[in-house]
mmCIF file of C-alpha atoms and ligand atoms in Angstrom:
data_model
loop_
_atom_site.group_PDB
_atom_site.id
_atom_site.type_symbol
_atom_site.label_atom_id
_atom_site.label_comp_id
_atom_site.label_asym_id
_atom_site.label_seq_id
_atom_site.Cartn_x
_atom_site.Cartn_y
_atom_site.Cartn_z
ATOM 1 C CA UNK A 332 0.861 24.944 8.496
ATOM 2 C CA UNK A 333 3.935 23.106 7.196
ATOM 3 C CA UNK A 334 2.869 20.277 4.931
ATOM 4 C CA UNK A 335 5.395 17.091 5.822
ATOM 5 C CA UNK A 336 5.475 13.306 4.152
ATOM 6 C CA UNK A 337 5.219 11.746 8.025
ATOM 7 C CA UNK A 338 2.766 8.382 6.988
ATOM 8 C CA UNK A 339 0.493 8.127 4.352
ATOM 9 C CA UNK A 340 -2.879 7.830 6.247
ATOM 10 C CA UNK A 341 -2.017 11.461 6.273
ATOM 11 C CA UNK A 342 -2.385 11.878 2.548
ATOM 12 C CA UNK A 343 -5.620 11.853 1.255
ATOM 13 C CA UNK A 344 -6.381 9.156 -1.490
ATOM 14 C CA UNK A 345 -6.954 11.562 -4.066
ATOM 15 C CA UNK A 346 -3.010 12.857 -3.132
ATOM 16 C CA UNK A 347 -1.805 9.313 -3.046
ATOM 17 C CA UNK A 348 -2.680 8.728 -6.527
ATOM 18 C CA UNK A 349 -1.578 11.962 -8.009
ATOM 19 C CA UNK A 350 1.890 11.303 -6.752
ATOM 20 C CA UNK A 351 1.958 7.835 -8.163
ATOM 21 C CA UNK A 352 0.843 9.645 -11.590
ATOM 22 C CA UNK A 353 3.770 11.999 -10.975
ATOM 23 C CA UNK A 354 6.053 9.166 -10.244
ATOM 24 C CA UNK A 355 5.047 7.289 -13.153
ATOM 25 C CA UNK A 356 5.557 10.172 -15.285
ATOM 26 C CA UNK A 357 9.247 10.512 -13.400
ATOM 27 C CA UNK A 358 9.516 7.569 -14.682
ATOM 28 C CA UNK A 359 9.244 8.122 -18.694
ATOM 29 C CA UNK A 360 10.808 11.182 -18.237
ATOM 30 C CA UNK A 361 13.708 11.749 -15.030
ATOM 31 C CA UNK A 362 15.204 15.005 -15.405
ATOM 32 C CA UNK A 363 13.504 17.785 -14.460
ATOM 33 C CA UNK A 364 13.937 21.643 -12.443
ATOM 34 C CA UNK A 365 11.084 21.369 -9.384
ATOM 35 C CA UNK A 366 13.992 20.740 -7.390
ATOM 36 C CA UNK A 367 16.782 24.007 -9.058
ATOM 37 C CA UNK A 368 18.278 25.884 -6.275
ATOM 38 C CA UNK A 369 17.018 23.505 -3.935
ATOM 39 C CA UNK A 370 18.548 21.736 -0.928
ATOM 40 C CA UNK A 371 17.600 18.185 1.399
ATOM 41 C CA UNK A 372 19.238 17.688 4.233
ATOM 42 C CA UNK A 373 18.959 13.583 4.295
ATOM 43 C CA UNK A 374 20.017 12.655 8.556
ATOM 44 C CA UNK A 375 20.383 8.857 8.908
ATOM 45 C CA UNK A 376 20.853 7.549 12.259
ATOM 46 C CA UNK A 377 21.286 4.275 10.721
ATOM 47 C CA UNK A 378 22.364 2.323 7.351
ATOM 48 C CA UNK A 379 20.553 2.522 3.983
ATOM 49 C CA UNK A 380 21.551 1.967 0.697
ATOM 50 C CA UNK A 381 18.531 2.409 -1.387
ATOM 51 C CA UNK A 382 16.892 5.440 0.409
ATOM 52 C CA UNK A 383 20.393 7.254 0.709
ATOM 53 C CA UNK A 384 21.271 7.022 -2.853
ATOM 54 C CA UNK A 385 17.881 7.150 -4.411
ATOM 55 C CA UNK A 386 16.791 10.422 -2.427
ATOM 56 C CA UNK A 387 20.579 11.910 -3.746
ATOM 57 C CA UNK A 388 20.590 10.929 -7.482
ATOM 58 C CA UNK A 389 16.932 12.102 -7.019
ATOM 59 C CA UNK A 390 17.848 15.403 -5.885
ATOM 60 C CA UNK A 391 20.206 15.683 -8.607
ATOM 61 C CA UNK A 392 18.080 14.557 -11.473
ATOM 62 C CA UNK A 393 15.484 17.670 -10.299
ATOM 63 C CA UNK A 394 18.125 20.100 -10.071
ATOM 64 C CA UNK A 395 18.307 19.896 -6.339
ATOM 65 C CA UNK A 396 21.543 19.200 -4.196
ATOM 66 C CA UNK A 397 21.534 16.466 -1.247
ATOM 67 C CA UNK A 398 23.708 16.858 1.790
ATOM 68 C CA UNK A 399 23.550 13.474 3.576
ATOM 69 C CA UNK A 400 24.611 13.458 8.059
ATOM 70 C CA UNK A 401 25.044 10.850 10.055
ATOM 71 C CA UNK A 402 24.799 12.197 13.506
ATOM 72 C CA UNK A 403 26.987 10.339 15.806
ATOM 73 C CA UNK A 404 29.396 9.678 12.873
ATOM 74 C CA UNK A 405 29.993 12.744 10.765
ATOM 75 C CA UNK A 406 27.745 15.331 12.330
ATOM 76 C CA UNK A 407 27.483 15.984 15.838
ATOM 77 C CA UNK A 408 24.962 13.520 18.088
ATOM 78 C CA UNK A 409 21.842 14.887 18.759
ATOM 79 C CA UNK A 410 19.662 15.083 22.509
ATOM 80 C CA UNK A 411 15.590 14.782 21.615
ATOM 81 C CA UNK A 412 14.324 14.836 25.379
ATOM 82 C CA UNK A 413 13.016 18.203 25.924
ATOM 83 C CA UNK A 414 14.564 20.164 29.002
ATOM 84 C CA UNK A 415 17.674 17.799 29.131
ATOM 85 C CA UNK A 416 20.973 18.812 31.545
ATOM 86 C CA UNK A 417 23.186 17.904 28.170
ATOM 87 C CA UNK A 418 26.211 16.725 30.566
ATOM 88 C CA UNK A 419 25.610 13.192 27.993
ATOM 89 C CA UNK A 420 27.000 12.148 24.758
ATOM 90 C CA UNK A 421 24.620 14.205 22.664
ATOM 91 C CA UNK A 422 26.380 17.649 21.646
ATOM 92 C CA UNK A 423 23.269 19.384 20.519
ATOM 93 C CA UNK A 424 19.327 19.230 20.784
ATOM 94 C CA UNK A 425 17.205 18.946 18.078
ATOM 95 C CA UNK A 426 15.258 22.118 18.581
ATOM 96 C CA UNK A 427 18.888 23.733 17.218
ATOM 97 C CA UNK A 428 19.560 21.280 14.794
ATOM 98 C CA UNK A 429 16.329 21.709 12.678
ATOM 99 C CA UNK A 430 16.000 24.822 12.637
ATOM 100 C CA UNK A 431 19.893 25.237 11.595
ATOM 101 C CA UNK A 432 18.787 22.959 8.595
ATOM 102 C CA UNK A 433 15.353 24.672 7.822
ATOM 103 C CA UNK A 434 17.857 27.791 7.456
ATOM 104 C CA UNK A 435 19.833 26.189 4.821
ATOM 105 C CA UNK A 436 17.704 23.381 3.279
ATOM 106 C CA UNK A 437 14.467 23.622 1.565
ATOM 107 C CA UNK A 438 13.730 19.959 3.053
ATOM 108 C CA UNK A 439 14.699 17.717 6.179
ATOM 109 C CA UNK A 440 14.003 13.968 5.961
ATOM 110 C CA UNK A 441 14.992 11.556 8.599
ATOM 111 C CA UNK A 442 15.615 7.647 9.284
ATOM 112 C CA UNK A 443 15.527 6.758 13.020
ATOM 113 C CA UNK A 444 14.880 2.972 13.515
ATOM 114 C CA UNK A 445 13.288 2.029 16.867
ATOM 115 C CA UNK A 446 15.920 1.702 19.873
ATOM 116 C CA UNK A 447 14.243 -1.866 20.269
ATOM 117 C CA UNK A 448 14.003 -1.707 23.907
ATOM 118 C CA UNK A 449 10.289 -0.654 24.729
ATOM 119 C CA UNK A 450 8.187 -0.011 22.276
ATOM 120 C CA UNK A 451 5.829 2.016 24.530
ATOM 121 C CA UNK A 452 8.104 4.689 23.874
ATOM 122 C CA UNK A 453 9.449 3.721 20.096
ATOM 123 C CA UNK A 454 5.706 3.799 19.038
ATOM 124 C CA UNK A 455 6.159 7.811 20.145
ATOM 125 C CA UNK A 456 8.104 8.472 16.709
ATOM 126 C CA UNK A 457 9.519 10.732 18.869
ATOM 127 C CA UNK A 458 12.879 11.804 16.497
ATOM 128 C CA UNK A 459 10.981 12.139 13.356
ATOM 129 C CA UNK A 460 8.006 14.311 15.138
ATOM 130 C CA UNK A 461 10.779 16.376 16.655
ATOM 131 C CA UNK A 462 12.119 16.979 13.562
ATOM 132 C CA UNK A 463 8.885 17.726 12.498
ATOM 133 C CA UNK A 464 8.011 20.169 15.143
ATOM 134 C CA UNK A 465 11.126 22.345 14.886
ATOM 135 C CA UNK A 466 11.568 22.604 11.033
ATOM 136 C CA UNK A 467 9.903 25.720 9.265
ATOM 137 C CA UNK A 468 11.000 23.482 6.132
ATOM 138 C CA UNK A 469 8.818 20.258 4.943
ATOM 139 C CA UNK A 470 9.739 16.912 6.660
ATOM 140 C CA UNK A 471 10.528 13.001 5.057
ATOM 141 C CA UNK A 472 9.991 10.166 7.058
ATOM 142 C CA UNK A 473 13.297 7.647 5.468
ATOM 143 C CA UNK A 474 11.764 4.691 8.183
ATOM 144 C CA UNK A 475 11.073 5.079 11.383
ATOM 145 C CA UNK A 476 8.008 3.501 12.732
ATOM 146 C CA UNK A 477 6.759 3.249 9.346
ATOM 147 C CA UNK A 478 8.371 3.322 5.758
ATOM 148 C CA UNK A 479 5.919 5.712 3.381
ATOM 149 C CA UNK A 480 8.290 6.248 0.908
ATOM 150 C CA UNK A 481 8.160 2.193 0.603
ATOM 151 C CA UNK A 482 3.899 2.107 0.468
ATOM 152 C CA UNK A 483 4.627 4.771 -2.481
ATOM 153 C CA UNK A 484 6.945 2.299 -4.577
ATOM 154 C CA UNK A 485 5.541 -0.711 -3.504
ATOM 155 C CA UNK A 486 2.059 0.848 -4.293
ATOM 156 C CA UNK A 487 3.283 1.670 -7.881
ATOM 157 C CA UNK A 488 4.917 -1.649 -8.711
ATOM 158 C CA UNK A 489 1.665 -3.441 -7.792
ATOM 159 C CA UNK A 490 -0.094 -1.643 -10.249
ATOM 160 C CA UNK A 491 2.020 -1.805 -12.791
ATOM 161 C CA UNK A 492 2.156 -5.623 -12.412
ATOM 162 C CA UNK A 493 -1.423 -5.997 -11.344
ATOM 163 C CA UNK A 494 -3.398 -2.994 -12.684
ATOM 164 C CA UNK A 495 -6.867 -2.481 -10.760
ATOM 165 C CA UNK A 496 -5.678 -3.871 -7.188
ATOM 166 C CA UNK A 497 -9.441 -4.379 -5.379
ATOM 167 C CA UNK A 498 -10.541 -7.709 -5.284
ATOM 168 C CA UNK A 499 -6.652 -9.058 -5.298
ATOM 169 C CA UNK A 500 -5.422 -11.286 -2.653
ATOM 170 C CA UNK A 501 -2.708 -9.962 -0.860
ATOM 171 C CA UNK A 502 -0.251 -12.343 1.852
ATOM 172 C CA UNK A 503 1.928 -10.091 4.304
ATOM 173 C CA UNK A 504 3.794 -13.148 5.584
ATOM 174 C CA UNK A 505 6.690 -12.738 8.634
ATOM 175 C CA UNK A 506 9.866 -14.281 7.258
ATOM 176 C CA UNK A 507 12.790 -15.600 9.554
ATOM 177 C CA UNK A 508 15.740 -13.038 10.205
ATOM 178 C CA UNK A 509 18.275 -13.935 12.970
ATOM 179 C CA UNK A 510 17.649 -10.318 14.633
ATOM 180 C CA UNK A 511 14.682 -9.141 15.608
ATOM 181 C CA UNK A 512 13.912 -6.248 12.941
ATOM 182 C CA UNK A 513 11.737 -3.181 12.747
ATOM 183 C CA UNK A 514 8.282 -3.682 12.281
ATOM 184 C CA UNK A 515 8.046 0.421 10.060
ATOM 185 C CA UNK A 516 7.807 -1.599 6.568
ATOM 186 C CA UNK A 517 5.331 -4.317 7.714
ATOM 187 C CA UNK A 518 2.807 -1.287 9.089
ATOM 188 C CA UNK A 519 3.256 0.163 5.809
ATOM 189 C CA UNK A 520 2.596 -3.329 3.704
ATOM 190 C CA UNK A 521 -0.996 -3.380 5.919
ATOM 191 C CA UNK A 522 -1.759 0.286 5.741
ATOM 192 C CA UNK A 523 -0.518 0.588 2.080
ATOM 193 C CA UNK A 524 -2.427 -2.835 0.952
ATOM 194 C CA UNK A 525 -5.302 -1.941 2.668
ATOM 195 C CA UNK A 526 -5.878 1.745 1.386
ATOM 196 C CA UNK A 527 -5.853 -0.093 -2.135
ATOM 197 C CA UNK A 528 -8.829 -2.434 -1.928
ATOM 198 C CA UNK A 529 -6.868 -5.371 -1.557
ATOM 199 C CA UNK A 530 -7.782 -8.285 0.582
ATOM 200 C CA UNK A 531 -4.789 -8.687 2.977
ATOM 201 C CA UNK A 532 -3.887 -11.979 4.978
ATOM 202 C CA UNK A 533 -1.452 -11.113 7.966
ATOM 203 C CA UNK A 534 0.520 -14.065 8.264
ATOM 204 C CA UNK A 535 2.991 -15.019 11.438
ATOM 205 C CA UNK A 536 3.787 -17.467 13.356
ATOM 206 C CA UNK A 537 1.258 -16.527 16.703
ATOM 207 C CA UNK A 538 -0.486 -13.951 17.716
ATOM 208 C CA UNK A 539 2.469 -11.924 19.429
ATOM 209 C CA UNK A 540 4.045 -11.037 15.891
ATOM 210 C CA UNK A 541 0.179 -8.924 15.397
ATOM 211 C CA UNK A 542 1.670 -5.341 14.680
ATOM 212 C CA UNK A 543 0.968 -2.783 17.023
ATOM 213 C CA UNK A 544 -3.016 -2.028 17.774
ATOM 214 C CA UNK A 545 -2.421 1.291 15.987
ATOM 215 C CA UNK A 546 -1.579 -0.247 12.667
ATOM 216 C CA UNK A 547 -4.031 -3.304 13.069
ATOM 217 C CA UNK A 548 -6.824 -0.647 13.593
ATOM 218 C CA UNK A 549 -5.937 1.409 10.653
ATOM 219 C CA UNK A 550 -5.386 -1.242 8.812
ATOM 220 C CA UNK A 551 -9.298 -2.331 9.294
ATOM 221 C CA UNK A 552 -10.366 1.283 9.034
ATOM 222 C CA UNK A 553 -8.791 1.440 5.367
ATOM 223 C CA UNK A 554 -10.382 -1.672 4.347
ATOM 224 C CA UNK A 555 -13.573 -0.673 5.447
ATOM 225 C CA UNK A 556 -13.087 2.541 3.456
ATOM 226 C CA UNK A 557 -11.316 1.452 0.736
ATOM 227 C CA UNK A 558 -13.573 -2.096 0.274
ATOM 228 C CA UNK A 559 -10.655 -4.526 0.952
ATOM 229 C CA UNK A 560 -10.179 -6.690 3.861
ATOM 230 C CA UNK A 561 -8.016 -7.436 6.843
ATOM 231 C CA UNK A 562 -7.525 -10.852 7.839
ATOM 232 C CA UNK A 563 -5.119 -12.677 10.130
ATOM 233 C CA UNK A 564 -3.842 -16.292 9.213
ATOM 234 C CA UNK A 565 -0.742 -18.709 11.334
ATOM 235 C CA UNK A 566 -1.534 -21.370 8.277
ATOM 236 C CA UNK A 567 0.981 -21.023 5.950
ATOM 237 C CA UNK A 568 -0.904 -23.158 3.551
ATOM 238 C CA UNK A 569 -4.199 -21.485 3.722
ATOM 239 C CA UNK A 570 -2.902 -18.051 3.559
ATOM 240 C CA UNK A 571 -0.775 -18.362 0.510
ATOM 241 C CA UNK A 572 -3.913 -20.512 -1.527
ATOM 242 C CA UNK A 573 -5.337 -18.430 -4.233
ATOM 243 C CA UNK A 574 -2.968 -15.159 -3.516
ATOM 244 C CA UNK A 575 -1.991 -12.643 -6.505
ATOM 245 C CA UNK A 576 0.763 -11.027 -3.978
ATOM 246 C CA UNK A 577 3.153 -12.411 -1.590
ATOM 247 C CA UNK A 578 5.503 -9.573 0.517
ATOM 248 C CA UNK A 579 7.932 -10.525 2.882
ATOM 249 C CA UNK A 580 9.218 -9.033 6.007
ATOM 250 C CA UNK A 581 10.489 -10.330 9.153
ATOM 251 C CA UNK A 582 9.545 -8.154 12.320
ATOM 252 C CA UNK A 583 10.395 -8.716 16.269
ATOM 253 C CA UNK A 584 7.358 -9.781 18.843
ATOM 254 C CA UNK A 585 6.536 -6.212 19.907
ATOM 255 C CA UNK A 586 5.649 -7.821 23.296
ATOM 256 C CA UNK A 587 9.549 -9.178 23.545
ATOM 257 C CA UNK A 588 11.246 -5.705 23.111
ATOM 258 C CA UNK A 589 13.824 -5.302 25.435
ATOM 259 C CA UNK A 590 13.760 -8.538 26.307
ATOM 260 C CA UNK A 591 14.235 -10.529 23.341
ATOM 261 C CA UNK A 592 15.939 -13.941 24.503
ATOM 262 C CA UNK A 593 12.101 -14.759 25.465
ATOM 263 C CA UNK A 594 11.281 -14.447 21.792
ATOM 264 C CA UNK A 595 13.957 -16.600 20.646
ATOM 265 C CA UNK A 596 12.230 -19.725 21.096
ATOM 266 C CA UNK A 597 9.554 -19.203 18.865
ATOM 267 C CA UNK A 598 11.601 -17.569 16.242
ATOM 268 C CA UNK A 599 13.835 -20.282 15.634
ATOM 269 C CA UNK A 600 11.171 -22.653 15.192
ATOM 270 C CA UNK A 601 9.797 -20.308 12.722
ATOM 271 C CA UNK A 602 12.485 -20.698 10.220
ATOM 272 C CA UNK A 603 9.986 -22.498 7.494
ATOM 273 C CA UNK A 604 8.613 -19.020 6.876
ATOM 274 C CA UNK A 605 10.443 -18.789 4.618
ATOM 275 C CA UNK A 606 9.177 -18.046 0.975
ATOM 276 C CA UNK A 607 9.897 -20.684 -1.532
ATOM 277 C CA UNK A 608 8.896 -22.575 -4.581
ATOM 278 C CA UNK A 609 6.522 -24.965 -2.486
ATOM 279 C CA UNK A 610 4.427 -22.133 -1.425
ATOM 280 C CA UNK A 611 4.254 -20.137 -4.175
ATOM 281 C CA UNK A 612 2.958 -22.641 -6.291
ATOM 282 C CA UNK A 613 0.107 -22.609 -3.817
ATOM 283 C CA UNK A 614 -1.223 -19.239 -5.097
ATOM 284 C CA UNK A 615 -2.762 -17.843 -8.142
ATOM 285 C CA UNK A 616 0.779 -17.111 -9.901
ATOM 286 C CA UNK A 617 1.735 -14.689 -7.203
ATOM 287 C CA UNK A 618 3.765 -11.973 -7.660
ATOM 288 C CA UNK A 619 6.558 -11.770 -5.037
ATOM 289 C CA UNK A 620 7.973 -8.523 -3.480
ATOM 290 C CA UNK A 621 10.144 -7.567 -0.914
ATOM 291 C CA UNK A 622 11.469 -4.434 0.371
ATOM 292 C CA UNK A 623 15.011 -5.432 0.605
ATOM 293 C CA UNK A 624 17.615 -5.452 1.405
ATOM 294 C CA UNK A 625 16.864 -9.343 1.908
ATOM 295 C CA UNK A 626 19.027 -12.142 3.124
ATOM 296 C CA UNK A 627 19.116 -15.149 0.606
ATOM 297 C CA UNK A 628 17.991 -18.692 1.690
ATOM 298 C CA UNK A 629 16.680 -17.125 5.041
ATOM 299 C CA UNK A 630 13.663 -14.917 3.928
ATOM 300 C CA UNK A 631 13.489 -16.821 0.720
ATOM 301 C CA UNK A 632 14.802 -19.004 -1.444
ATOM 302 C CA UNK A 633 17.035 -18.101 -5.092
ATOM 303 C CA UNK A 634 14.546 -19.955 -6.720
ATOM 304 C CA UNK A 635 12.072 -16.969 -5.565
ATOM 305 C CA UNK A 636 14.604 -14.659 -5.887
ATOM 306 C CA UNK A 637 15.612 -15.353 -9.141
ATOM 307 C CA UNK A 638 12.147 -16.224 -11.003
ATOM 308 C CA UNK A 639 10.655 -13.742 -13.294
ATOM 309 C CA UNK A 640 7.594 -13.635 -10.516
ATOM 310 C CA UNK A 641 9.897 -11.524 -8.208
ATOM 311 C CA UNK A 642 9.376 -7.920 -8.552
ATOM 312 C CA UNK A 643 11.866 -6.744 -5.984
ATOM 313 C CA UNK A 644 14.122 -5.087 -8.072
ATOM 314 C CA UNK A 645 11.368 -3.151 -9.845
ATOM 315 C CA UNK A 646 9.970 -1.816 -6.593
ATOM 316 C CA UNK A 647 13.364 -0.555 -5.625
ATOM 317 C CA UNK A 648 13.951 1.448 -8.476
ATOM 318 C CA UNK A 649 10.335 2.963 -7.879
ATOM 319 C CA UNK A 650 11.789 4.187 -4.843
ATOM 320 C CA UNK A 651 13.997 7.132 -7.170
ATOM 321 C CA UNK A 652 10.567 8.288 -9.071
ATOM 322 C CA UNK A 653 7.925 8.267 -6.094
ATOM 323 C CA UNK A 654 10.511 10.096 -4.105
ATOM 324 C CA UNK A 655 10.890 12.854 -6.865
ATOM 325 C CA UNK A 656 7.353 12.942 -6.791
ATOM 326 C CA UNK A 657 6.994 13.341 -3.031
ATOM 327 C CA UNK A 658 9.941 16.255 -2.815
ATOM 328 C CA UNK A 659 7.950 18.142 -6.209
ATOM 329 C CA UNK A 660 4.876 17.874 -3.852
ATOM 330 C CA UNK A 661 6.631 19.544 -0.440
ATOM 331 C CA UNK A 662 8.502 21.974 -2.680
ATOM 332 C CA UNK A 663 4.613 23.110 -4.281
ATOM 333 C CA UNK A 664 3.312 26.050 -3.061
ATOM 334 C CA UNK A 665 0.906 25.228 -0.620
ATOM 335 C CA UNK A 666 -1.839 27.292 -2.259
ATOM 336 C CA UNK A 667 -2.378 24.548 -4.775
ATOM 337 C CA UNK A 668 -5.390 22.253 -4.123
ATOM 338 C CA UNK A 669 -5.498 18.705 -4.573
ATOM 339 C CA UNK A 670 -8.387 16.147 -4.390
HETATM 340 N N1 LIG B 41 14.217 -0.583 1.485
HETATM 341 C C1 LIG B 41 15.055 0.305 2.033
HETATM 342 O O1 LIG B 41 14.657 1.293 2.659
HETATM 343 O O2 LIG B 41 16.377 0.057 1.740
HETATM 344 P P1 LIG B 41 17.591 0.737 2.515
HETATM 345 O O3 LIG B 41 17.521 0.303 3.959
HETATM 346 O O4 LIG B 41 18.823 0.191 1.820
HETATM 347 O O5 LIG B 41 17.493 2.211 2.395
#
């Protein structure tokens, strides 16, 4: 069986931390050969500009080579329903498409962002698990539903910052954003957060910004596993009192996909989300993270931003090392055992 880098709550614990080891030792140390003679294929259906150029100067710095597609833009658009009359847009299905790659590239990974218009199907994954199910090469989830390679660096800066995490308090809090936005990194801030022991506060602005079921539930099952907590707060006040971390992310309603002008309302009214100097005083001299990119003086202030409490710019660069890590790992062979 192919061994991919889907979602973490795939990995096993003992796997997570052995490729944060790796990562950190990326980190001392960034050139390397696990990746000579070897090829990802990196297909973005939509922007980036950390994952795109930390997965490519990642590649390089192992030896590897990167070939970045955009289908729809500079590679030909791609059909994912199964037994299709093609008379569409789409030129070619996927089934052809990954398997053309897993003939040249030694890895696939993919970003496909929800189509925002009923999550019943979005929750599916369907492009990255068809991806998955056609390759004969290892597949990288860049965001989709979920954002591991974010958990990874996020999961690395808090312990740098933080060392042992169980027994921290931990504040997901919804920011403002004009646009409804994917929900992939906030799943991965609860699963992530959870699988390390910490005691998380979900905080939002009502109960419809809950993340899917799914994540909720494996959110509790890693908490009862891992000793943290799950916990879901609309005080701002109360959930940011006493907290060692603060992330930020602004997500859409799931139950107003498709039909967002419903969710407006609400979401306007919610634009005191926002993280600032008033609420981080509340906690126990929180760090701050976000996964960027982030708009200023929306999600929060310059003040945040720009105090020496903000670790944003750290857990981006931790993107490049726990991504070298992850690609040494697919590239392994698959004989090697891991606790
Ligand atoms: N955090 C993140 O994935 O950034 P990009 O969207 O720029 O890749």
């Amino acid at each position: 069986m192919i061994r991919h880098f889907l979602n973490t709550n795939d990995l096993s614990r003992g796997e997570i931390d052995q490729l944060l080891q790796q990562a950190g030792a990326f980190k001392q140390s960034r050139l390397g050969t696990q990746m000579a003679g070897r090829t990802i294929a990196l297909v973005f259906f939509n922007p980036s500009m950390r994952t795109r150029s930390s997965f490519e100067i990642g590649a390089w710095q192992l030896g590897g080579h990167a070939v970045v597609l955009q289908p729809g833009k500079d590679a030909w658009g791609i059909e994912f329903n199964p037994g299709q009359v093609m008379d569409g847009d789409p030129e070619e299905h996927v089934s052809e498409v990954a398997r053309v790659l897993s003939r040249y590239c030694d890895l696939i990974a993919v970003r496909a962002f929800p189509k925002f218009v009923d999550w019943q199907i979005d929750r599916e994954d369907r492009v990255l698990r068809a991806f998955a199910e056609y390759a004969t090469v290892p597949v990288i989830n860049l965001e989709t539903i979920t954002h591991p390679c974010q958990e990874l660096a996020h999961a690395m800066m808090l312990k740098e910052q933080l060392g042992e995490l169980r027994g921290k308090k931990y504040v997901l809090t919804w920011t403002y954003h004009p646009k409804p936005l994917n929900t992939a990194v906030a799943n991965s801030a609860l699963l992530i957060a959870t699988r390390m022991g910490l005691d998380v506060t979900l905080l939002c602005p009502n109960a419809d910004y809950l993340l899917d079921p799914r994540y909720m539930q494996l959110g509790a099952d890693n908490a009862a596993e891992s000793g943290g907590s799950l916990q879901v707060s609309h005080d701002i006040d109360t959930a940011y009192r006493g907290a060692d971390v603060v992330y930020a992310k602004s997500w859409g309603a799931l139950p107003y996909f498709g039909a967002w002008e419903g969710e407006r309302a609400v979401r306007e009214a919610s634009r005191h989300f926002m993280v600032d100097e008033r609420k981080m005083a509340l906690t126990n001299n929180a760090i701050f993270s976000h996964c960027l990119p982030l708009r200023r003086n929306v999600k929060a202030s310059d003040a945040v931003m720009d105090s020496e409490r903000c670790k944003a710019i750290d857990e981006a660069e931790n993107r490049l090392h726990v991504q070298k890590a992850v690609m040494s790992w697919l590239l392994e062979p698959q004989t090697a055992t891991r606790s």
